[in-house]
Coordinates of C-alpha atoms in Angstrom, one line a residue:
X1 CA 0.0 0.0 0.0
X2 CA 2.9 2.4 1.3
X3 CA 4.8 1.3 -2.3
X4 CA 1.5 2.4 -4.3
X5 CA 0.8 5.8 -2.8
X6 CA 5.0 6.6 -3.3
X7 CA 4.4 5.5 -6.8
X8 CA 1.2 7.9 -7.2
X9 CA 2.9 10.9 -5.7
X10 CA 6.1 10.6 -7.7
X11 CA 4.1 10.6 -11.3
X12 CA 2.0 13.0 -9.8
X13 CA 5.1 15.0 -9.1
X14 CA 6.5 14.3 -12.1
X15 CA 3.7 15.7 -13.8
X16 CA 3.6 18.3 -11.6
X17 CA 7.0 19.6 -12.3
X18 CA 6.3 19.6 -16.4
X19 CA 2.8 21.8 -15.8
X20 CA 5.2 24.0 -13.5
X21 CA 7.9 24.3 -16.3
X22 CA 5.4 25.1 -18.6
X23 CA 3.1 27.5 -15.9
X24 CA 6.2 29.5 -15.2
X25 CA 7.1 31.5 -18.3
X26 CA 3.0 31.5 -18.3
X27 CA 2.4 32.9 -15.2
X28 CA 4.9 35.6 -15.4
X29 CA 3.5 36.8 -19.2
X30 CA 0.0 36.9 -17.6
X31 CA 0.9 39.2 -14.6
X32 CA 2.6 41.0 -16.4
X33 CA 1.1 42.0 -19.9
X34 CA -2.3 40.2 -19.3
X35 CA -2.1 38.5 -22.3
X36 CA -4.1 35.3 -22.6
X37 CA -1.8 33.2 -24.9
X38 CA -3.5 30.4 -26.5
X39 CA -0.9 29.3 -28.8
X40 CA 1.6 28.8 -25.3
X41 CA 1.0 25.0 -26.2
X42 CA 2.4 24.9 -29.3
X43 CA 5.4 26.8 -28.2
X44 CA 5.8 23.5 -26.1
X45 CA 5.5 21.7 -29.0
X46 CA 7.9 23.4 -30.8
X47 CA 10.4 22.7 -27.9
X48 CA 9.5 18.7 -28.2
X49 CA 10.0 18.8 -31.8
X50 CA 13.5 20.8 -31.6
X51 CA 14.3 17.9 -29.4
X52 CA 13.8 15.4 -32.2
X53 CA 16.2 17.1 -34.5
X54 CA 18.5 18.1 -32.1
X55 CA 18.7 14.2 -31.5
X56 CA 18.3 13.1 -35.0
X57 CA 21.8 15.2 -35.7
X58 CA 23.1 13.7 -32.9
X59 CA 22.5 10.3 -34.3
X60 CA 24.1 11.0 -38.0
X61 CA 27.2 12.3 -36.7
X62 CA 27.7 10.2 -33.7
X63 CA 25.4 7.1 -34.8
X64 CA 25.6 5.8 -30.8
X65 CA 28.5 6.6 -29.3
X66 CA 29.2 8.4 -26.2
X67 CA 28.6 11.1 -27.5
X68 CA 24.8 10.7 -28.4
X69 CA 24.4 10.4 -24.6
X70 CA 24.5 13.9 -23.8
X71 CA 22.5 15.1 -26.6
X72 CA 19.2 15.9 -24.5
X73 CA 21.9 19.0 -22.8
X74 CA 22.3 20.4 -26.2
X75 CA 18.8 19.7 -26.9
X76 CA 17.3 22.1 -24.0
X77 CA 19.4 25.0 -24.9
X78 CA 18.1 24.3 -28.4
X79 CA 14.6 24.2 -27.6
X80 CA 14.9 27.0 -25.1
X81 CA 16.8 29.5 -28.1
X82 CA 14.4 28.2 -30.7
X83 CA 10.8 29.0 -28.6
X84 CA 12.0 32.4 -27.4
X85 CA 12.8 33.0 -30.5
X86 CA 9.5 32.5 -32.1
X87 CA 7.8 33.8 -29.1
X88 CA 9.7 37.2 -29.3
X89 CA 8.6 36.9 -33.0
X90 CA 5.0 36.7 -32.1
X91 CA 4.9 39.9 -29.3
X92 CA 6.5 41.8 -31.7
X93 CA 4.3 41.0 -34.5
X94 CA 1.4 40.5 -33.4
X95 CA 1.0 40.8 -29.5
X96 CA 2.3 44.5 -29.3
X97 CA -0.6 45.9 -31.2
X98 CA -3.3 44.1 -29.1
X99 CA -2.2 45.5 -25.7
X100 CA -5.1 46.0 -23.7
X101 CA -7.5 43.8 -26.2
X102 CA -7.9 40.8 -24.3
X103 CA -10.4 39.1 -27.0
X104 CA -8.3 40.6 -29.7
X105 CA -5.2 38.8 -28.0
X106 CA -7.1 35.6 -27.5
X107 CA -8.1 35.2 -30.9
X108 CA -4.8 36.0 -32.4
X109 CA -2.8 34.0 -30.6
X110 CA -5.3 31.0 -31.1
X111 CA -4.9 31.4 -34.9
X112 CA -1.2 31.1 -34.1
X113 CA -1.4 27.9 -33.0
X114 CA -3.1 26.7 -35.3
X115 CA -1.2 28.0 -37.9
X116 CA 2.1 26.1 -35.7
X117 CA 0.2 23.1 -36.1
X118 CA -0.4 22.8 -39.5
X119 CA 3.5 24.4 -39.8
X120 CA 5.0 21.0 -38.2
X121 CA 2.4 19.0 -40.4
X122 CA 3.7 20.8 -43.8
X123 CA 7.0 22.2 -43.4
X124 CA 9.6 21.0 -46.2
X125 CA 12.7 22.2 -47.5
X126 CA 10.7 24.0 -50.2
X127 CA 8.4 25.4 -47.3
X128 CA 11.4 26.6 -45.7
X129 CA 13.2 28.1 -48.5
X130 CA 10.2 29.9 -49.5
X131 CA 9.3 31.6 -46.2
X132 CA 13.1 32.2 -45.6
X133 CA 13.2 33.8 -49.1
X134 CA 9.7 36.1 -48.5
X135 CA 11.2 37.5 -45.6
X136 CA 14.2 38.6 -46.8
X137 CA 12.5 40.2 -49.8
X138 CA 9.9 41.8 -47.5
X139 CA 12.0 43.2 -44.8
X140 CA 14.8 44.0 -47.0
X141 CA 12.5 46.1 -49.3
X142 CA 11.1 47.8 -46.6
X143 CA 14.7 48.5 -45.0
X144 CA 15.5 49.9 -48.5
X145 CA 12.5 52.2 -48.8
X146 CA 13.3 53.6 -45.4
X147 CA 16.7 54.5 -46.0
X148 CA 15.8 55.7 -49.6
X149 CA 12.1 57.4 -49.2
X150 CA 10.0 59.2 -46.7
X151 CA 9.0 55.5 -46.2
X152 CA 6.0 57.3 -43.7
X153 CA 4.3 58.9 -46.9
X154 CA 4.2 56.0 -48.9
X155 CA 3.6 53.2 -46.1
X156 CA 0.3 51.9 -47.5
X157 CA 1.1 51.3 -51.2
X158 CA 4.9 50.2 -50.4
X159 CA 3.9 47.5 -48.1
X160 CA 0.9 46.2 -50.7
X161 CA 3.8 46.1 -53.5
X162 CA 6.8 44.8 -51.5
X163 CA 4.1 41.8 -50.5
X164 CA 3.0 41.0 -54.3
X165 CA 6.6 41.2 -55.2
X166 CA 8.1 39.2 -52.5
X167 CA 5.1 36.8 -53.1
X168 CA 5.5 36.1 -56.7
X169 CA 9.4 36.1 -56.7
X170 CA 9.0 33.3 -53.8
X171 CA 6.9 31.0 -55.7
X172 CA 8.1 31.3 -59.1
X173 CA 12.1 30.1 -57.5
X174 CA 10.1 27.6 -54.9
X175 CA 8.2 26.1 -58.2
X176 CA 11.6 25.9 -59.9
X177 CA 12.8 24.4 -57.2
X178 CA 10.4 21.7 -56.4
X179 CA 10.5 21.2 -60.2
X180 CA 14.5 20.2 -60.0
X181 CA 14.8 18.4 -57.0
X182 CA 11.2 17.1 -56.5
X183 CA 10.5 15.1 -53.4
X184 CA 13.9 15.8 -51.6
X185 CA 12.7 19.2 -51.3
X186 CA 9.0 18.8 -50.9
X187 CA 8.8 15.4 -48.4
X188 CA 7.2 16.8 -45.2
X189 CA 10.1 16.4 -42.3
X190 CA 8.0 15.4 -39.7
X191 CA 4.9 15.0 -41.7
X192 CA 1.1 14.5 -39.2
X193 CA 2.3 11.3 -37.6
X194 CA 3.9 11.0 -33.8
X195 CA 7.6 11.3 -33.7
X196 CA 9.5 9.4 -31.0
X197 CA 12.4 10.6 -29.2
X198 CA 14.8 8.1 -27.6
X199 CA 16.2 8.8 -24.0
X200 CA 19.9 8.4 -23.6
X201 CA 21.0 5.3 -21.7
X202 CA 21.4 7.0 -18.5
X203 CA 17.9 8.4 -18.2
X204 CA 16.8 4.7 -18.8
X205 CA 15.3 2.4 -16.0
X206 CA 14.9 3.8 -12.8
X207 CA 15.1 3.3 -9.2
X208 CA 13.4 0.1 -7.3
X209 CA 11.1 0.7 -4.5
X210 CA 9.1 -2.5 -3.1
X211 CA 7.5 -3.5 -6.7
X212 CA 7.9 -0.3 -7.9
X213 CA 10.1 1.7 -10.0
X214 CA 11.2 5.4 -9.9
X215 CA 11.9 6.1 -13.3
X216 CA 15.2 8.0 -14.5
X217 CA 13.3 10.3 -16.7
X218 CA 10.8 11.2 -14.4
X219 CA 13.9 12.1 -11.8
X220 CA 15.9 14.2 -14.0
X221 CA 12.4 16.2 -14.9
X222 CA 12.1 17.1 -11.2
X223 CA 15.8 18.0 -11.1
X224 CA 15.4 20.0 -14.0
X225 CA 12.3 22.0 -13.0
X226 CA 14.3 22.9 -9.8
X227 CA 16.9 24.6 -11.7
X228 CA 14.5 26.5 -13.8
X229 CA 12.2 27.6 -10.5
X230 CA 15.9 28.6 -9.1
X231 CA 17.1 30.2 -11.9
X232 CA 14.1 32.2 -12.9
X233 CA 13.9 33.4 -9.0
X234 CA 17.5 34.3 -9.4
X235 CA 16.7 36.3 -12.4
X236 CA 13.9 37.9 -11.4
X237 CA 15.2 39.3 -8.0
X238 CA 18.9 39.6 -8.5
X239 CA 18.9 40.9 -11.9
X240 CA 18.5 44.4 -13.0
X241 CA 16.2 43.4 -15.7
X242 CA 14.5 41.2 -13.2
X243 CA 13.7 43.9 -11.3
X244 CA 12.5 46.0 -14.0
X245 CA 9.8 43.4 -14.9
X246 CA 8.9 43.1 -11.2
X247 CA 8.3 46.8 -11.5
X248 CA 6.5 46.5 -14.5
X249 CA 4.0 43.4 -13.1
X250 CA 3.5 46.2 -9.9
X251 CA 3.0 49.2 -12.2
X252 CA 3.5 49.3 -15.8
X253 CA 2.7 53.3 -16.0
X254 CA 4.8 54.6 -12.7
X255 CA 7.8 52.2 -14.6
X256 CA 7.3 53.9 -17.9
X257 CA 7.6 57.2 -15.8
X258 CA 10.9 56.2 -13.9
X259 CA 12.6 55.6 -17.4
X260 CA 12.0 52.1 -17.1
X261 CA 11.7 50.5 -21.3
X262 CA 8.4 49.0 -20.8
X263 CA 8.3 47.8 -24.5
X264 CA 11.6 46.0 -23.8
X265 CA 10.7 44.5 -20.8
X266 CA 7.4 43.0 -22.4
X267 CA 9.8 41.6 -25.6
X268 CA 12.1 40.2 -22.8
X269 CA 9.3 38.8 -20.6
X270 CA 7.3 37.3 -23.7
X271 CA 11.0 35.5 -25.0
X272 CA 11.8 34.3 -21.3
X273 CA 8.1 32.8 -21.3
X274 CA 7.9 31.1 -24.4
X275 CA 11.9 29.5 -23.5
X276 CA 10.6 28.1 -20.5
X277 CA 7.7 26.8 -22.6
X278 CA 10.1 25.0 -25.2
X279 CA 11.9 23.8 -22.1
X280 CA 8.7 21.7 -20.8
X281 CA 8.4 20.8 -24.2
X282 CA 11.8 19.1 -24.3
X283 CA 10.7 17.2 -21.1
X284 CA 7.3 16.5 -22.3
X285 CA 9.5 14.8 -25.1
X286 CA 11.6 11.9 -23.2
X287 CA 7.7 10.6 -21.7
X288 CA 6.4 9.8 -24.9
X289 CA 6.0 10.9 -28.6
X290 CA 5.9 13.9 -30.3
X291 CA 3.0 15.5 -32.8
X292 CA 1.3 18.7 -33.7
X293 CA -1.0 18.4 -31.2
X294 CA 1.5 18.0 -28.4
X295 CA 0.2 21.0 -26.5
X296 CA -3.3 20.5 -26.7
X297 CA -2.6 18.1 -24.2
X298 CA -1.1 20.6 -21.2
X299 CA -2.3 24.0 -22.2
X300 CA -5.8 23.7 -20.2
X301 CA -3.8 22.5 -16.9
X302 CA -1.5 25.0 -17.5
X303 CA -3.8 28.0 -17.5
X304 CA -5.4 26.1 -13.9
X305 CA -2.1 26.3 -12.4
X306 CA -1.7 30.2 -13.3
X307 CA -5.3 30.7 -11.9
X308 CA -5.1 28.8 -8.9
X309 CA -1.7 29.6 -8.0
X310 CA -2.3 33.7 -8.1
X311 CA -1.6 35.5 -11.3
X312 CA 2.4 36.6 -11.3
X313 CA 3.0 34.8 -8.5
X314 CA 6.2 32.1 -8.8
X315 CA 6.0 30.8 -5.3
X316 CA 1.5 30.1 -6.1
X317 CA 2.7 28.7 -9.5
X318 CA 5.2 25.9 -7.9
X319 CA 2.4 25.0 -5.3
X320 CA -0.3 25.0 -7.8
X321 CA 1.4 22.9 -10.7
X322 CA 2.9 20.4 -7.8
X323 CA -1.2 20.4 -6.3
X324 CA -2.6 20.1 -9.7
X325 CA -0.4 17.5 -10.8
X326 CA -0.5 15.0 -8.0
X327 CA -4.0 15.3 -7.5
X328 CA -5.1 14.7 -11.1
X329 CA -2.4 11.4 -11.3
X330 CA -4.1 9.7 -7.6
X331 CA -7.5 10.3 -8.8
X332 CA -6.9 8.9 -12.1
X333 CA -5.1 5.9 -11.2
X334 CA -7.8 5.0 -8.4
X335 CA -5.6 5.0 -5.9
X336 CA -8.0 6.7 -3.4
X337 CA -10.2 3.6 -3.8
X338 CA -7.9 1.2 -2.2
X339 CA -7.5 3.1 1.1
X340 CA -11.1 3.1 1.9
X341 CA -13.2 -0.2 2.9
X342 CA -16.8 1.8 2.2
X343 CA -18.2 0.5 -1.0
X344 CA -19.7 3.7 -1.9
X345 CA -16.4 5.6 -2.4
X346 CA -14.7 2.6 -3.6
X347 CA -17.2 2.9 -6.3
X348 CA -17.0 6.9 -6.3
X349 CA -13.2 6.8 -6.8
X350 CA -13.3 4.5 -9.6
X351 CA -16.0 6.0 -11.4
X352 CA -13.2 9.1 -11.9
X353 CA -10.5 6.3 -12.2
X354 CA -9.6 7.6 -15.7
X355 CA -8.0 10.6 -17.5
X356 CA -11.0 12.0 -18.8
X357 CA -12.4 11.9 -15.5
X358 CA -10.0 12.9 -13.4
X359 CA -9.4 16.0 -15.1
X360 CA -13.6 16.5 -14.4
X361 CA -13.0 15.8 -11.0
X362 CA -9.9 17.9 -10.7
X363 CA -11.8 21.4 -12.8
X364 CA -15.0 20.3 -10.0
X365 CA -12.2 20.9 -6.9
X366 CA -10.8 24.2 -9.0
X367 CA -14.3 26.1 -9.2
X368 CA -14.9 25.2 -6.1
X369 CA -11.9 26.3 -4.6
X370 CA -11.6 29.7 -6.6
X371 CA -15.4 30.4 -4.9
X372 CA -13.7 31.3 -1.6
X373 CA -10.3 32.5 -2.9
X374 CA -11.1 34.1 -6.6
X375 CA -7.6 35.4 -6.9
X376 CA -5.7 32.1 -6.2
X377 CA -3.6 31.0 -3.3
X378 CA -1.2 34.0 -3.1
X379 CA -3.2 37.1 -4.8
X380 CA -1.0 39.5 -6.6
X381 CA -0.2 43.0 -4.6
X382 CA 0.6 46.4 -5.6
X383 CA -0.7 49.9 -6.0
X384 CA -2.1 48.6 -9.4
X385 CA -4.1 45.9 -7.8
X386 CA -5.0 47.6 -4.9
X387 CA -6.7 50.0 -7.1

């Protein structure tokens, strides 16, 4: 019995800790700008599929030696550089103009993940040539019209023209070159099936307890999601741009007024975020297989663990991932049912005994709870929230 509940707390931890990578950069984007990002899942999924690669190039250069075994290090600076990039992409491009539009935002950043989605699902050599080449045609005609022009007076016509240009340059040399080299530059990479990403040997097995088994992975997840609660609590209060976006969650317009770059600070919160994101995403990757719909699969839990923890709040975000996390794994496995004798919640507890149902059960318990504490466990303070 003693062996069973360990087991159902250490998943439940485990799971915990992946919610809690993925709540952080979450939570502090939320407090902050108040942006509702829906496509925060696929920014995840982005960091499991940077994984793959990262470990596929392992692979070819190393096949399995010793050196293959410490790809999944290289891996989460890769996923890390590659989701803050993209999300840094996404507040400046879209997320800046929607400030203070939280439908707007909502809507916009759910069409991004769905666009992501489909992206994983599509993208090709040719796909990647062609956007690579639009860009540079776009942005370096508009650079060129700045330095030339009174860019300001033309704006409207120069942008419709650089976009038709750019357009039809980039598919008349993308036809060419999916006429040439046909399917080695049109296969899909990763294509809509599940890719799967092999652990190295060392995060293989686990620990024995009784007849059960602490699993390696699972371990170095926890250990992980320590260093990124420490080092994000380092950063934020030891830092001099932590401190800014401290001072920017308390009071975006007194910041602005003590010189403090609030546009900055939102950039640099949004890429911090999204890294942490593709971080989760690389542990999310060593539990099972990858696919587009990767972050589907955490983003509802993940918004619970903002709202239940308190908005901006790192300390409300460990505790609610960690309370989420074990709770949902005990109630779906059915442990509760073996430490009762009454038939009636023998048959209560396995009625819920299944994901689906847990999750119902564990949504029931978060209403509930946020009827007697509507701003989570540790509410945000300030002269802002006070107001």
């Amino acid at each position: 019995m003693f062996a069973s509940i360990l087991d159902g707390v250490f998943n439940g931890l485990s799971i915990g800790s992946i919610l809690l990578l993925a709540a952080l950069g979450l939570a502090i984007v939320f407090g902050l700008m108040g942006v509702i990002n829906m496509a925060h899942g696929e920014l995840m999924m982005l960091g499991a599929y940077t994984t793959c690669v990262v470990q596929r190039g392992f692979r070819q250069i190393g096949g399995d030696s010793p050196l293959f075994e410490f790809y999944i290090f290289a891996a989460l600076i890769a996923s890390f550089a590659v989701a803050a990039l993209v999300g840094l992409a996404l507040e400046r491009g879209v997320i800046r103009f929607l400030y203070g539009r939280p439908l707007e935002t909502l809507l916009a950043t759910w069409g991004v993940s769905l666009m992501l989605q489909q992206f994983v699902r599509s993208v090709s050599w040719n796909m990647a040539i062609a956007i690579a080449l639009f860009s540079l045609l776009f942005f370096g005609g508009m650079w060129l019209l700045k330095q030339k022009t009174d860019f300001e007076r033309i704006r409207g016509w120069a942008i419709a023209v650089l976009l038709v240009l750019s357009g039809l340059i980039t598919r008349v040399i993308t036809q060419l070159t999916a006429g040439t080299y046909q399917l080695a530059v049109t296969q899909p990479w990763f294509g809509a099936q599940n890719q799967d990403v092999t652990a190295p040997g060392w995060l293989r097995g686990g620990i024995p307890i009784g007849n059960y088994q602490l699993s390696n992975t699972r371990i170095f997840i926890m250990v992980l999601t320590v260093l990124c609660v420490v080092g994000v609590y380092l950063f934020l209060n030891k830092t001099v741009w932590g401190m800014r976006i401290r001072s920017v969650t308390q009071n975006r317009n007194m910041s602005a007024c003590l010189g403090i770059p609030t546009r900055t600070v939102d950039a640099l919160t949004f890429a911090l975020g999204s890294g942490l994101a593709g971080i989760a995403g690389c542990a999310v990757s060593l539990l099972g297989s990858v696919g587009p719909n990767t972050g589907q699969n955490y983003i509802v839990n993940t918004f619970m663990v903002v709202v239940v923890g308190g908005v901006g709040k790192l300390v409300g975000t460990v505790v609610g991932a960690l309370a989420i996390g074990v709770t949902d794994y005990i109630i779906g496995t059915g442990i509760l049912g073996n430490l009762t004798n009454v038939q009636f919640l023998k048959d209560f507890f396995a009625f819920f005994a299944t994901t689906s149902m847990a999750k119902v059960m564990v949504f029931f318990l978060i209403v509930v709870f946020l009827q007697f504490r509507p701003a989570g466990l540790f509410p945000q303070k300030g002269r802002t929230v006070d107001a």
